[in-house]
Short mmCIF file of C-alpha atoms and ligand atoms in Angstrom, two decimals:
data_model
loop_
_atom_site.label_atom_id
_atom_site.label_comp_id
_atom_site.label_asym_id
_atom_site.label_seq_id
_atom_site.Cartn_x
_atom_site.Cartn_y
_atom_site.Cartn_z
CA MET H 57 36.94 1.06 -130.66
CA LYS H 58 34.13 0.70 -128.17
CA VAL H 59 35.09 -0.15 -124.60
CA ILE H 60 32.45 -1.57 -122.27
CA ILE H 61 33.28 -1.90 -118.60
CA LYS H 62 31.18 -4.15 -116.40
CA LYS H 63 31.39 -4.71 -112.69
CA GLU H 64 32.17 -8.40 -112.70
CA TYR H 65 33.16 -11.40 -114.76
CA GLU H 66 29.61 -12.77 -114.99
CA GLN H 67 28.47 -9.54 -116.60
CA ILE H 68 31.24 -9.47 -119.20
CA SER H 69 30.31 -13.05 -120.06
CA THR H 70 26.65 -12.18 -120.53
CA CYS H 71 27.49 -9.06 -122.50
CA ALA H 72 29.90 -10.94 -124.81
CA ALA H 73 27.42 -13.80 -125.35
CA GLU H 74 24.66 -11.33 -126.25
CA TYR H 75 27.01 -9.66 -128.73
CA ILE H 76 27.83 -13.01 -130.35
CA ALA H 77 24.14 -14.01 -130.36
CA GLU H 78 23.25 -10.77 -132.16
CA GLN H 79 25.84 -11.56 -134.82
CA ILE H 80 24.39 -15.07 -135.26
CA LYS H 81 20.83 -13.77 -135.50
CA ARG H 82 21.86 -11.12 -138.02
CA LYS H 83 23.81 -13.65 -140.10
CA PRO H 84 22.94 -17.27 -139.28
CA ASN H 85 25.88 -18.58 -141.34
CA SER H 86 28.44 -16.31 -139.65
CA VAL H 87 32.07 -17.33 -139.58
CA ILE H 88 33.12 -17.02 -135.94
CA GLY H 89 36.64 -17.13 -134.60
CA PHE H 90 36.70 -18.80 -131.19
CA ALA H 91 39.28 -18.44 -128.44
CA THR H 92 40.37 -20.70 -125.60
CA GLY H 93 41.67 -19.86 -122.13
CA GLY H 94 40.01 -19.07 -118.83
CA THR H 95 38.48 -15.80 -120.00
CA PRO H 96 35.81 -16.99 -122.49
CA ILE H 97 34.51 -19.92 -120.41
CA GLY H 98 31.69 -17.82 -118.90
CA THR H 99 30.76 -16.53 -122.35
CA TYR H 100 30.53 -20.08 -123.67
CA ARG H 101 28.32 -21.12 -120.72
CA GLU H 102 26.02 -18.24 -121.54
CA LEU H 103 25.97 -19.20 -125.24
CA ILE H 104 24.97 -22.73 -124.23
CA ARG H 105 22.13 -21.26 -122.20
CA LEU H 106 21.04 -19.11 -125.14
CA HIS H 107 21.16 -22.19 -127.37
CA LYS H 108 18.75 -23.95 -124.98
CA GLU H 109 16.47 -20.96 -125.51
CA GLY H 110 16.68 -21.42 -129.27
CA LEU H 111 19.89 -19.75 -130.53
CA ASP H 112 20.75 -21.73 -133.65
CA PHE H 113 24.37 -22.61 -134.44
CA SER H 114 23.56 -25.06 -137.24
CA ASN H 115 24.97 -22.85 -140.00
CA ILE H 116 27.83 -21.30 -138.04
CA ILE H 117 31.37 -21.93 -139.25
CA ALA H 118 34.02 -21.95 -136.52
CA PHE H 119 37.74 -21.29 -136.72
CA ASN H 120 39.83 -21.43 -133.58
CA LEU H 121 42.80 -19.19 -132.93
CA ASP H 122 45.40 -21.72 -131.88
CA GLU H 123 46.48 -25.16 -130.67
CA TYR H 124 49.61 -26.48 -128.98
CA LEU H 125 52.02 -28.14 -131.39
CA GLY H 126 52.29 -31.89 -130.84
CA VAL H 127 49.00 -32.01 -128.96
CA GLY H 128 45.70 -33.52 -130.09
CA MET H 129 42.42 -34.42 -128.47
CA ASP H 130 42.70 -37.67 -126.52
CA LEU H 131 39.28 -38.98 -125.58
CA SER H 132 40.81 -41.90 -123.68
CA LYS H 133 41.79 -39.38 -121.00
CA PRO H 134 39.47 -37.47 -118.71
CA TYR H 135 39.05 -33.82 -119.71
CA SER H 136 41.15 -32.69 -116.74
CA GLN H 137 44.18 -34.50 -118.25
CA ASP H 138 43.65 -33.54 -121.87
CA GLN H 139 44.97 -30.03 -122.33
CA SER H 140 44.36 -29.80 -126.07
CA TYR H 141 42.42 -26.77 -127.22
CA HIS H 142 40.35 -29.19 -129.31
CA ARG H 143 39.12 -30.87 -126.14
CA PHE H 144 38.55 -27.52 -124.46
CA MET H 145 36.28 -26.32 -127.26
CA TYR H 146 34.20 -29.50 -127.31
CA GLU H 147 33.91 -29.68 -123.52
CA GLU H 148 33.24 -25.98 -122.98
CA LEU H 149 31.00 -25.30 -125.98
CA PHE H 150 30.73 -27.48 -129.08
CA ASN H 151 29.28 -30.57 -127.34
CA TYR H 152 26.39 -28.49 -126.06
CA ILE H 153 25.32 -26.52 -129.14
CA ASN H 154 24.06 -27.63 -132.54
CA ILE H 155 27.15 -26.67 -134.54
CA LYS H 156 27.93 -29.15 -137.34
CA LYS H 157 31.14 -31.09 -136.88
CA GLU H 158 32.21 -30.38 -140.47
CA ASN H 159 31.96 -26.65 -139.76
CA ILE H 160 34.47 -26.79 -136.89
CA HIS H 161 38.08 -25.88 -137.66
CA LEU H 162 40.96 -25.89 -135.19
CA PRO H 163 44.67 -25.86 -135.97
CA ASP H 164 45.91 -29.46 -136.12
CA GLY H 165 48.57 -29.77 -133.43
CA LEU H 166 49.44 -33.26 -134.68
CA THR H 167 50.08 -32.30 -138.27
CA LYS H 168 53.15 -33.88 -139.87
CA ASP H 169 53.67 -30.79 -142.00
CA PRO H 170 52.96 -27.64 -139.96
CA GLU H 171 53.94 -25.26 -142.77
CA GLU H 172 51.55 -26.86 -145.25
CA PHE H 173 48.83 -27.12 -142.61
CA CYS H 174 49.12 -23.41 -141.76
CA LYS H 175 48.73 -22.50 -145.44
CA SER H 176 45.65 -24.72 -145.72
CA TYR H 177 44.15 -23.12 -142.59
CA GLU H 178 44.50 -19.67 -144.13
CA ASP H 179 42.95 -20.98 -147.36
CA ALA H 180 40.01 -22.49 -145.46
CA ILE H 181 39.31 -19.13 -143.75
CA LYS H 182 39.35 -17.42 -147.14
CA GLU H 183 37.09 -20.07 -148.71
CA ALA H 184 34.60 -19.58 -145.88
CA GLY H 185 34.46 -15.89 -146.81
CA GLY H 186 36.66 -14.56 -144.00
CA ILE H 187 35.90 -14.23 -140.30
CA ASP H 188 32.83 -12.17 -139.40
CA LEU H 189 33.48 -12.02 -135.67
CA GLN H 190 36.68 -12.95 -133.87
CA ILE H 191 36.59 -13.53 -130.12
CA LEU H 192 39.86 -12.66 -128.37
CA GLY H 193 41.36 -12.70 -124.89
CA ILE H 194 44.70 -11.10 -124.09
CA GLY H 195 47.75 -12.74 -122.56
CA ARG H 196 49.77 -11.08 -119.83
CA ASP H 197 52.59 -10.60 -122.34
CA GLY H 198 50.12 -8.74 -124.56
CA HIS H 199 49.54 -11.59 -126.97
CA TRP H 200 46.49 -12.21 -129.11
CA ALA H 201 46.19 -15.93 -129.76
CA PHE H 202 49.83 -17.09 -129.43
CA ASN H 203 51.28 -14.07 -131.22
CA GLU H 204 54.05 -13.50 -128.74
CA PRO H 205 56.03 -10.25 -128.42
CA GLY H 206 57.90 -9.51 -131.64
CA SER H 207 55.29 -11.10 -133.95
CA SER H 208 54.75 -9.00 -137.03
CA PHE H 209 51.40 -7.31 -137.54
CA ASP H 210 51.44 -8.96 -141.01
CA SER H 211 51.96 -12.44 -139.58
CA ARG H 212 49.79 -15.31 -140.80
CA THR H 213 48.96 -18.71 -139.32
CA ARG H 214 52.25 -20.31 -138.31
CA VAL H 215 54.23 -22.08 -135.58
CA GLU H 216 55.23 -19.80 -132.69
CA LYS H 217 57.51 -20.37 -129.70
CA LEU H 218 55.77 -19.55 -126.42
CA THR H 219 57.30 -17.00 -124.05
CA LYS H 220 58.21 -17.74 -120.45
CA GLN H 221 55.28 -15.60 -119.27
CA THR H 222 52.81 -17.61 -121.37
CA LEU H 223 54.31 -20.91 -120.28
CA ASP H 224 54.15 -19.84 -116.62
CA ASP H 225 50.55 -18.63 -116.89
CA ASN H 226 49.26 -21.64 -118.81
CA TYR H 227 51.15 -24.03 -116.57
CA GLU H 228 49.53 -22.54 -113.47
CA ALA H 229 46.06 -22.28 -115.02
CA PHE H 230 45.91 -25.61 -116.86
CA TYR H 231 48.87 -27.97 -117.10
CA LYS H 232 49.75 -28.14 -113.42
CA ASN H 233 46.32 -29.44 -112.43
CA ALA H 234 46.58 -32.08 -115.15
CA GLY H 235 49.67 -33.53 -113.46
CA PHE H 236 52.25 -32.34 -116.01
CA SER H 237 55.67 -31.02 -115.05
CA ARG H 238 56.61 -27.57 -116.36
CA GLU H 239 59.10 -29.19 -118.80
CA GLU H 240 56.48 -31.56 -120.18
CA MET H 241 54.12 -28.85 -121.34
CA PRO H 242 54.34 -27.92 -125.02
CA HIS H 243 56.59 -24.96 -125.79
CA TYR H 244 55.31 -24.33 -129.32
CA ALA H 245 51.88 -23.71 -130.81
CA ILE H 246 50.18 -23.18 -134.15
CA THR H 247 48.54 -19.77 -134.07
CA MET H 248 46.59 -17.57 -136.42
CA GLY H 249 48.70 -14.52 -137.18
CA ILE H 250 48.02 -10.92 -136.26
CA GLY H 251 47.53 -10.23 -139.97
CA THR H 252 44.91 -13.01 -140.06
CA ILE H 253 43.11 -11.63 -137.01
CA LEU H 254 43.14 -8.04 -138.30
CA GLU H 255 41.25 -9.21 -141.42
CA ALA H 256 38.21 -10.25 -139.34
CA ARG H 257 35.26 -7.94 -139.97
CA SER H 258 34.67 -7.45 -136.25
CA ILE H 259 36.40 -8.44 -133.04
CA ILE H 260 35.49 -8.62 -129.38
CA MET H 261 38.29 -8.67 -126.85
CA LEU H 262 37.55 -9.80 -123.31
CA ALA H 263 39.64 -9.41 -120.19
CA ASN H 264 38.95 -9.78 -116.52
CA GLY H 265 40.86 -9.55 -113.27
CA SER H 266 43.56 -7.27 -111.91
CA LYS H 267 46.31 -9.46 -113.40
CA LYS H 268 45.30 -8.12 -116.82
CA ALA H 269 44.99 -4.43 -115.85
CA GLU H 270 48.51 -3.37 -116.83
CA VAL H 271 48.57 -5.16 -120.17
CA VAL H 272 45.06 -3.97 -121.06
CA SER H 273 46.08 -0.35 -120.53
CA LYS H 274 49.25 -0.89 -122.60
CA ALA H 275 47.34 -2.56 -125.43
CA LEU H 276 44.52 -0.01 -125.62
CA GLN H 277 46.33 3.19 -124.73
CA GLY H 278 50.07 2.60 -124.97
CA PRO H 279 52.23 2.82 -128.07
CA VAL H 280 51.27 0.54 -130.96
CA THR H 281 54.08 -2.01 -130.86
CA ASN H 282 54.64 -5.61 -131.81
CA GLN H 283 56.02 -6.10 -128.30
CA ILE H 284 52.33 -6.05 -127.24
CA THR H 285 50.66 -7.67 -130.22
CA ALA H 286 47.15 -6.84 -128.94
CA SER H 287 48.04 -3.14 -129.35
CA SER H 288 47.33 -3.77 -133.02
CA ILE H 289 43.70 -3.19 -131.98
CA GLN H 290 44.58 0.53 -132.25
CA ILE H 291 45.21 0.20 -136.00
CA TYR H 292 42.41 -2.31 -136.61
CA GLN H 293 40.06 -1.18 -139.40
CA GLY H 294 36.97 -3.23 -138.51
CA THR H 295 34.49 -2.95 -135.64
CA ALA H 296 36.24 -3.51 -132.31
CA THR H 297 34.44 -3.98 -129.00
CA VAL H 298 36.41 -4.45 -125.80
CA ILE H 299 34.55 -5.87 -122.81
CA LEU H 300 36.34 -5.58 -119.46
CA ASP H 301 35.50 -6.04 -115.84
CA GLU H 302 36.39 -3.21 -113.47
CA ASP H 303 39.56 -4.92 -112.27
CA ALA H 304 40.95 -5.34 -115.80
CA ALA H 305 39.97 -1.74 -116.63
CA ALA H 306 41.53 -0.29 -113.47
CA MET H 307 44.68 1.11 -115.10
CA LEU H 308 42.99 2.71 -118.12
CA ASP H 309 43.28 6.45 -118.38
CA GLU H 310 39.63 7.47 -118.49
CA GLY H 311 40.46 10.75 -120.17
CA LYS H 312 41.75 8.86 -123.19
CA ILE H 313 38.84 6.54 -124.00
CA VAL H 314 35.11 6.70 -124.28
CA ALA H 315 33.90 3.86 -122.11
CA SER H 316 30.39 3.00 -121.18
CA VAL H 317 30.07 1.59 -117.68
CA SER H 318 27.00 -0.41 -116.83
P1 PGA M 130 43.34 -16.54 -120.31
O1 PGA M 130 44.31 -16.41 -121.55
O2 PGA M 130 41.95 -16.34 -120.85
O3 PGA M 130 43.53 -17.94 -119.79
O4 PGA M 130 43.72 -15.48 -119.33
C1 PGA M 130 44.15 -15.34 -122.40
C2 PGA M 130 45.16 -15.41 -123.51
O5 PGA M 130 46.27 -15.94 -123.28
O6 PGA M 130 44.87 -14.92 -124.61
#
């Protein structure tokens, strides 16, 4: 695992975007796993800038990590009131790059048959040849995607109940501003599993801010446990790159990892 520590959020965004751009240049038809949340927004802005300079997404295949159950994109609402991860991805990235619509895959929060949908999502990833590069954040409860504490490391795409910590964080960061009450926000999501994520050929995990410092140190240096599902990075077999700002890296034990600071 390579850990890169940058001074500030802007620099982790640039660094992550360059890493993704390298992957796309190396393999123009890469299968990329995208993430939502506050963390990757800067990375997506930088990717949009790189696209304006010529970075070509026309053969990229996208699979997103998760979507709230019961929620779909609603274009009749302004973006600020549409909290679907579909809308997020279009507004923060897809509308501004030349990715083909048919190459975009997100879990369908409105599916009538979640079990069948989850199976078909796994099949679609396999048919695309597997994920070349998965982008990940980390939740304060240690989750990757919506793999909440207790999720098995073998888990596949499925419906997951969100923890209080996740509901609190996502309410504060997103739903509150959209005028929802805490009870109205969705309590379940469709998420790729940890087993699905661990099959990606490479991953980049991003984290910024002091709120993430404790969980980052637990995930990277604490015991490998399904109580912190991101700690599965320690048993991951592919190429893992972790990009942190100094605040998120503050509780790491420097004796235990080789980190490059720039
Ligand atoms: P955040 O979420 O980027 O909004 O902090 C990260 C996550 O929950 O994985």
